[in-house]
Coordinates of C-alpha atoms in Angstrom, one line a residue:
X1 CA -0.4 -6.3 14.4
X2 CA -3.0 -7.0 11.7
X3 CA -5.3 -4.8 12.7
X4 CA -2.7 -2.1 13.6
X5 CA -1.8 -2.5 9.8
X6 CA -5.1 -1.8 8.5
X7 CA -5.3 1.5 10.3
X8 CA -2.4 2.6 9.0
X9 CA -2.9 1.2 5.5
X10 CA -6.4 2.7 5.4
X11 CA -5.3 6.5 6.4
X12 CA -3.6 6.7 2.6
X13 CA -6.4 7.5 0.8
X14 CA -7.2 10.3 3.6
X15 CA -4.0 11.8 3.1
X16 CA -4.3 11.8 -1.0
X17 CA -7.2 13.7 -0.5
X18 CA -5.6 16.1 2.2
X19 CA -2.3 16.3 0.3
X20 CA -2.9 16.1 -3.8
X21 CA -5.0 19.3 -4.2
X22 CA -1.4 21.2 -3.0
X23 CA 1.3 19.2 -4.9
X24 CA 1.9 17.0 -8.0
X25 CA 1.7 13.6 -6.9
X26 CA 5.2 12.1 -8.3
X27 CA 6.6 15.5 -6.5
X28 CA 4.5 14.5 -3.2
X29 CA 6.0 11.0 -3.8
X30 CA 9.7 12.2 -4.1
X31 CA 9.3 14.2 -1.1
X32 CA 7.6 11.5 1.1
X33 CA 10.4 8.8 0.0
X34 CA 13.3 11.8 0.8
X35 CA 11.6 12.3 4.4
X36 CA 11.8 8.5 5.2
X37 CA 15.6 8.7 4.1
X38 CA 16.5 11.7 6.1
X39 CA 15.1 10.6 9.2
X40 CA 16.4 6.5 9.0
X41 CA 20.0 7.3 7.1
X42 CA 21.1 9.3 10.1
X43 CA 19.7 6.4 12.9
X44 CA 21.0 3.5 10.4
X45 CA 24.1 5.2 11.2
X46 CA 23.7 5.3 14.6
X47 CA 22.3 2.3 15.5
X48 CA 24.8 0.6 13.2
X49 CA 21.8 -1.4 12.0
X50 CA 23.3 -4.7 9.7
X51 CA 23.7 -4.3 6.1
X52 CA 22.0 -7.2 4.1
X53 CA 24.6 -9.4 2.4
X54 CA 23.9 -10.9 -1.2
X55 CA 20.0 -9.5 -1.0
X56 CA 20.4 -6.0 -1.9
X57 CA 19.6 -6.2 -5.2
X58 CA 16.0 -8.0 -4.4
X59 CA 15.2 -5.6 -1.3
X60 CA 15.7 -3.1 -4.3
X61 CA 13.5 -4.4 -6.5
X62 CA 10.8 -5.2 -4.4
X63 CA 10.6 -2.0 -2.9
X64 CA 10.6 -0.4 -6.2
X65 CA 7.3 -2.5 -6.7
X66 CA 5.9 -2.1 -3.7
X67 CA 6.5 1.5 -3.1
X68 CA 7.1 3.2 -6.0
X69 CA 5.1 1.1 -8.7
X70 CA 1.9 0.9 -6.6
X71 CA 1.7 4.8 -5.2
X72 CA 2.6 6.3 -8.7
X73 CA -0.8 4.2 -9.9
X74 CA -2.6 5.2 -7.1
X75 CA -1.8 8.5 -6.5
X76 CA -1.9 9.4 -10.6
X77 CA -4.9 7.9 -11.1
X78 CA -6.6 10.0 -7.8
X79 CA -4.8 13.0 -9.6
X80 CA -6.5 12.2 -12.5
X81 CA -10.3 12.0 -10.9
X82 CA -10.6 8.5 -10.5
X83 CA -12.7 8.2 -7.3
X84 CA -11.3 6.7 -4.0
X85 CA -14.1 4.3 -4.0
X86 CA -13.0 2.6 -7.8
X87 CA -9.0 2.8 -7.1
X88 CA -9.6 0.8 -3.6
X89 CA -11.8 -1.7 -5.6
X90 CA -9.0 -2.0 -8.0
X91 CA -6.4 -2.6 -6.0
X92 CA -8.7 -4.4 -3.6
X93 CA -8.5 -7.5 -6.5
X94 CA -4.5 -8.6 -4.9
X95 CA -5.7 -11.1 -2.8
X96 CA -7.3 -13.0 -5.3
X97 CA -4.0 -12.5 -7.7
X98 CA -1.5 -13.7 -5.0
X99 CA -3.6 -16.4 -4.4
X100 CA -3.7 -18.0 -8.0
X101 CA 0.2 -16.9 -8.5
X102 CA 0.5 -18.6 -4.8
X103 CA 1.9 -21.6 -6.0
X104 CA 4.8 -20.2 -7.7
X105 CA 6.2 -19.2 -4.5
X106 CA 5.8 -22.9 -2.5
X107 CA 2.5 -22.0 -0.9
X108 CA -0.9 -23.5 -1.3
X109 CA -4.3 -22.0 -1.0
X110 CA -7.1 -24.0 0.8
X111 CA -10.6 -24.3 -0.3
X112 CA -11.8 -22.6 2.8
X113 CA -9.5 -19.6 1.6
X114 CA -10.6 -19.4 -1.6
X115 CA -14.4 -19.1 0.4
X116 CA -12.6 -15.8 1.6
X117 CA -11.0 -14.5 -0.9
X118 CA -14.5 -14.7 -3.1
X119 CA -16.7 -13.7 0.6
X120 CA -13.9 -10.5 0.8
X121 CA -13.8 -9.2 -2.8
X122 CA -17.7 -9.4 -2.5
X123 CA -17.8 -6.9 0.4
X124 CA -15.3 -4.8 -0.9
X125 CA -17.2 -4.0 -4.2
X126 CA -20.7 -3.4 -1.7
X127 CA -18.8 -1.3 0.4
X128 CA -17.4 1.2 -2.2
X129 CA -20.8 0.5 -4.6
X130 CA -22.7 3.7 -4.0
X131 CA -19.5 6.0 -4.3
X132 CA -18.3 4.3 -8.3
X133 CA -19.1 6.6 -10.4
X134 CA -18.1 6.1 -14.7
X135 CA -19.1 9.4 -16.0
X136 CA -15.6 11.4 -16.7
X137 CA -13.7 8.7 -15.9
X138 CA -10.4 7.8 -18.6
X139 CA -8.7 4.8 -19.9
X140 CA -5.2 6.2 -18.5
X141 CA -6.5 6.4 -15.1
X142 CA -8.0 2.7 -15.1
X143 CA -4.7 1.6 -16.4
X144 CA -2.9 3.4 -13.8
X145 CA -4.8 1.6 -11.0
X146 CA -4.2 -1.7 -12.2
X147 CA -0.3 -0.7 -12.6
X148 CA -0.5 -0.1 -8.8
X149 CA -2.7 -3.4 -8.3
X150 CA 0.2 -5.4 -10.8
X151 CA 2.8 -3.8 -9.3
X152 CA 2.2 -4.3 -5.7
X153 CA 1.0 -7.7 -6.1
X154 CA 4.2 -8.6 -7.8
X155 CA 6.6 -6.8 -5.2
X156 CA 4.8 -8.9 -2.6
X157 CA 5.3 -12.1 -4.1
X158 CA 9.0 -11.0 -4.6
X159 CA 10.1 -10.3 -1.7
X160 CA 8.1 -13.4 0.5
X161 CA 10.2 -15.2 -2.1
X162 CA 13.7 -13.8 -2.4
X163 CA 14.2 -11.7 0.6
X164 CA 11.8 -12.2 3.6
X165 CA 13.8 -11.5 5.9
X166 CA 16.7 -8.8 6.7
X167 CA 16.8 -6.1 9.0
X168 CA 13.9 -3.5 8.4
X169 CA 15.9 -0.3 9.0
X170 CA 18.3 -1.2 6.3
X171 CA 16.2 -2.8 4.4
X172 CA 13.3 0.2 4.5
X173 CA 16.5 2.6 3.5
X174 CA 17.5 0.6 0.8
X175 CA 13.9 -0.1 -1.0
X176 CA 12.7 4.0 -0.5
X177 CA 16.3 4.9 -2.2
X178 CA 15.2 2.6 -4.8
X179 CA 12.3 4.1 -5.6
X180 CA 13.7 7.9 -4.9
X181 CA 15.9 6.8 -7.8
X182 CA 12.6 5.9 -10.0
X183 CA 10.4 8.8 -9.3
X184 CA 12.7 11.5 -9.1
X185 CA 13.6 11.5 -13.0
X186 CA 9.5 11.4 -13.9
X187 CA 8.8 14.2 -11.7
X188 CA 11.5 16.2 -13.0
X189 CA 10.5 15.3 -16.8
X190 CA 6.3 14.9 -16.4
X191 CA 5.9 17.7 -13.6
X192 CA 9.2 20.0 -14.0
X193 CA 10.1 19.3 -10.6
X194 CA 12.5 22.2 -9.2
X195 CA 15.1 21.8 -6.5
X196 CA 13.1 24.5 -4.5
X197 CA 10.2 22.6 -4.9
X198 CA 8.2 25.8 -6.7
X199 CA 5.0 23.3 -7.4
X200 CA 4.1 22.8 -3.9
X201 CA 1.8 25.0 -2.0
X202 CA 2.8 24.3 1.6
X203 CA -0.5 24.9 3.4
X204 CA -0.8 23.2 7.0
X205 CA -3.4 20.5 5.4
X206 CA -0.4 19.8 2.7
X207 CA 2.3 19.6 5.6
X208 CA 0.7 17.2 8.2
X209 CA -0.2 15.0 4.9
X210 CA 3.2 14.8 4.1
X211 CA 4.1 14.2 7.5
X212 CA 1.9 11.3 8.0
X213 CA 2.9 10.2 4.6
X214 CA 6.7 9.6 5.9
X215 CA 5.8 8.8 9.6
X216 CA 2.9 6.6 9.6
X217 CA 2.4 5.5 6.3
X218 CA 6.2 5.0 5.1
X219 CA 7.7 4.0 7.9
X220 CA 4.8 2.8 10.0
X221 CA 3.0 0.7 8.2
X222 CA 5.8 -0.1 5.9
X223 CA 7.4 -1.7 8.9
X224 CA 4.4 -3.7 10.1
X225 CA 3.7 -5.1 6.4
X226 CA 7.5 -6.3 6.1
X227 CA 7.0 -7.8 9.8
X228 CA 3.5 -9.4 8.1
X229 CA 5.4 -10.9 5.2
X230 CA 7.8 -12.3 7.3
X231 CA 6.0 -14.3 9.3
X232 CA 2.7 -15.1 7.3
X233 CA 1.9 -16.5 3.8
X234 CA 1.8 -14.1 1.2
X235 CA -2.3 -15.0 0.5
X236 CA -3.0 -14.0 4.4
X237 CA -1.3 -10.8 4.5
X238 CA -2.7 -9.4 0.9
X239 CA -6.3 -10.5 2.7
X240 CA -6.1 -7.8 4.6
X241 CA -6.4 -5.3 2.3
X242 CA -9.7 -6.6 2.2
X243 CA -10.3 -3.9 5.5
X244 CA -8.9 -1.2 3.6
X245 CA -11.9 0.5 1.4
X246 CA -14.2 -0.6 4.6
X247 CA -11.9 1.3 6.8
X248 CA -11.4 3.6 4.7
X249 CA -15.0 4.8 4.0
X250 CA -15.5 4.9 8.3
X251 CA -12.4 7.2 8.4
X252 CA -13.8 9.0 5.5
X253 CA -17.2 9.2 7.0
X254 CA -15.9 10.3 10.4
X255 CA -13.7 13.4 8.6
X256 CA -15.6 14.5 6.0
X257 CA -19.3 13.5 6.3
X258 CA -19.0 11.1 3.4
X259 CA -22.5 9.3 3.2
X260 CA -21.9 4.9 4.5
X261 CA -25.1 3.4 4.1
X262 CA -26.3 -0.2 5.0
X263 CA -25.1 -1.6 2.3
X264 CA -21.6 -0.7 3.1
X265 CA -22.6 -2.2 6.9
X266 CA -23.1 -5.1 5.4
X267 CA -20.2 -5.2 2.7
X268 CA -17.7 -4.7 5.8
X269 CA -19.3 -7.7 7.7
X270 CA -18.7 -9.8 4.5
X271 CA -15.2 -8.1 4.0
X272 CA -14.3 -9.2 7.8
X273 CA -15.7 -13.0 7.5
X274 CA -13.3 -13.3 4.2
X275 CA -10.3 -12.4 6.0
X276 CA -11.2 -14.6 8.9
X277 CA -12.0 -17.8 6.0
X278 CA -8.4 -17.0 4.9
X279 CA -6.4 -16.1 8.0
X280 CA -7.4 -18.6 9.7
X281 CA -5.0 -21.3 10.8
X282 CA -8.1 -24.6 11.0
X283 CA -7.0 -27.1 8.5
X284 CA -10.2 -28.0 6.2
X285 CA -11.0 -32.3 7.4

């Protein structure tokens, strides 16, 4: 399931750069989170999947953090030419957040972890070294990435804390009407979003973005990080997102010849030893 995760996780920096160059991103992000509720609204219904009871209002807000607050920083601050590389070395920085904010949730962090958080941030920053680039690069967009990292970080923490478990179909409905609620209003005031959608160019490119965003993305790995957080401490599952910019640059390399060099070799190596460190269930003697 990990693993599974980080495939799935990885793949949405691939589909920014398929999807962005044809549509806003808040008005890509109000589409994707209207796909995920038209497709598991009708099979709620049919499946008459539970309801929570009493946790509604923290699925809510956790999925507003998680969903909404973290893509509009990512996906803005793409939009706004920060490179992929930079953005995933941003966000790349939760582990080591949820692991000092650990103990406000009831969970501790063992030396050996903290060897993998420090082993994983390190081969993160070597994988995505040769493709950083300063020159161009605005305060707005930097702030926007750590928004995403903040906000993510924070919806995390939430919901391990207040609501780890409930039923995902509900619970996936109630978080991406959430965050329709949030978006919709700043695309319709910062891009003009139109009912007819008159912003987006709907090339095939733009169309199987989108529908990887709702399928494998929203949905997909939405469901396996909920199952994650349900069954691991926060500081493990945010670990993995150590894979991400490694994965990342293979898928990148693979589908668009972007240049992975030794150095990236060997930042992924370091990357997968720190989630090992901090994953792993040995108890230091």
């Amino acid at each position: 399931m990990p693993l599974f995760f980080v495939l799935l996780w990885s793949s949405g920096f691939i589909v920014a750069k398929f999807g962005l160059p044809y549509a806003p991103p808040l008005t890509f992000l109000v589409m994707r989170f209207l796909g995920v509720l038209l497709l598991l609204v009708p099979a709620v219904l049919v499946l008459r999947a539970p309801w929570p009871h009493g946790k509604i209002r923290h699925i809510a807000l956790a999925g507003v953090l998680v969903q909404a607050g973290y893509l509009i920083g990512v996906w803005c601050a793409i939009k706004q030419g920060m490179p992929a590389g930079l953005s995933a070395l941003i966000v790349g920085m939760q582990p080591i957040l949820t692991a000092f904010a650990a103990p406000l949730i009831g969970e501790k962090v063992r030396p050996r972890q903290w060897l993998g958080l420090v082993f994983g941030i390190g081969g993160v920053a070597l994988v995505v070294a040769a493709k950083i680039k300063l020159t161009g690069l605005s305060a707005e967009a930097i702030a926007l990435c750590v928004l995403a990292l903040v906000s993510i970080t924070v919806g995390t923490m939430y919901q391990k804390r207040h609501c780890p478990q409930f039923d995902l179909r509900t619970g996936t409905v109630i978080q991406f009407a959430a965050s329709t609620v949030v978006v919709l209003p700043l695309a319709i005031i910062f891009e003009g979003l139109t009912a007819d959608f008159a912003a987006v160019r709907w090339t095939p490119q733009f169309v199987g973005a989108l529908a990887w965003s709702v399928l494998g993305l929203s949905i997909g790995a939405i469901f396996v990080l909920f199952a994650l957080i349900r069954r691991s401490d926060a500081t493990q599952v945010t670990s993995l997102m150590y894979l991400t910019p490694p994965t990342t640059a293979i898928m990148a390399w693979l589908m668009f010849g972007e240049a992975f060099n030794a150095l990236g070799i060997v930042g992924m190596a370091l990357a997968v030893t720190g989630v090992f460190f901090v994953v792993s269930k040995n108890k230091p003697t």
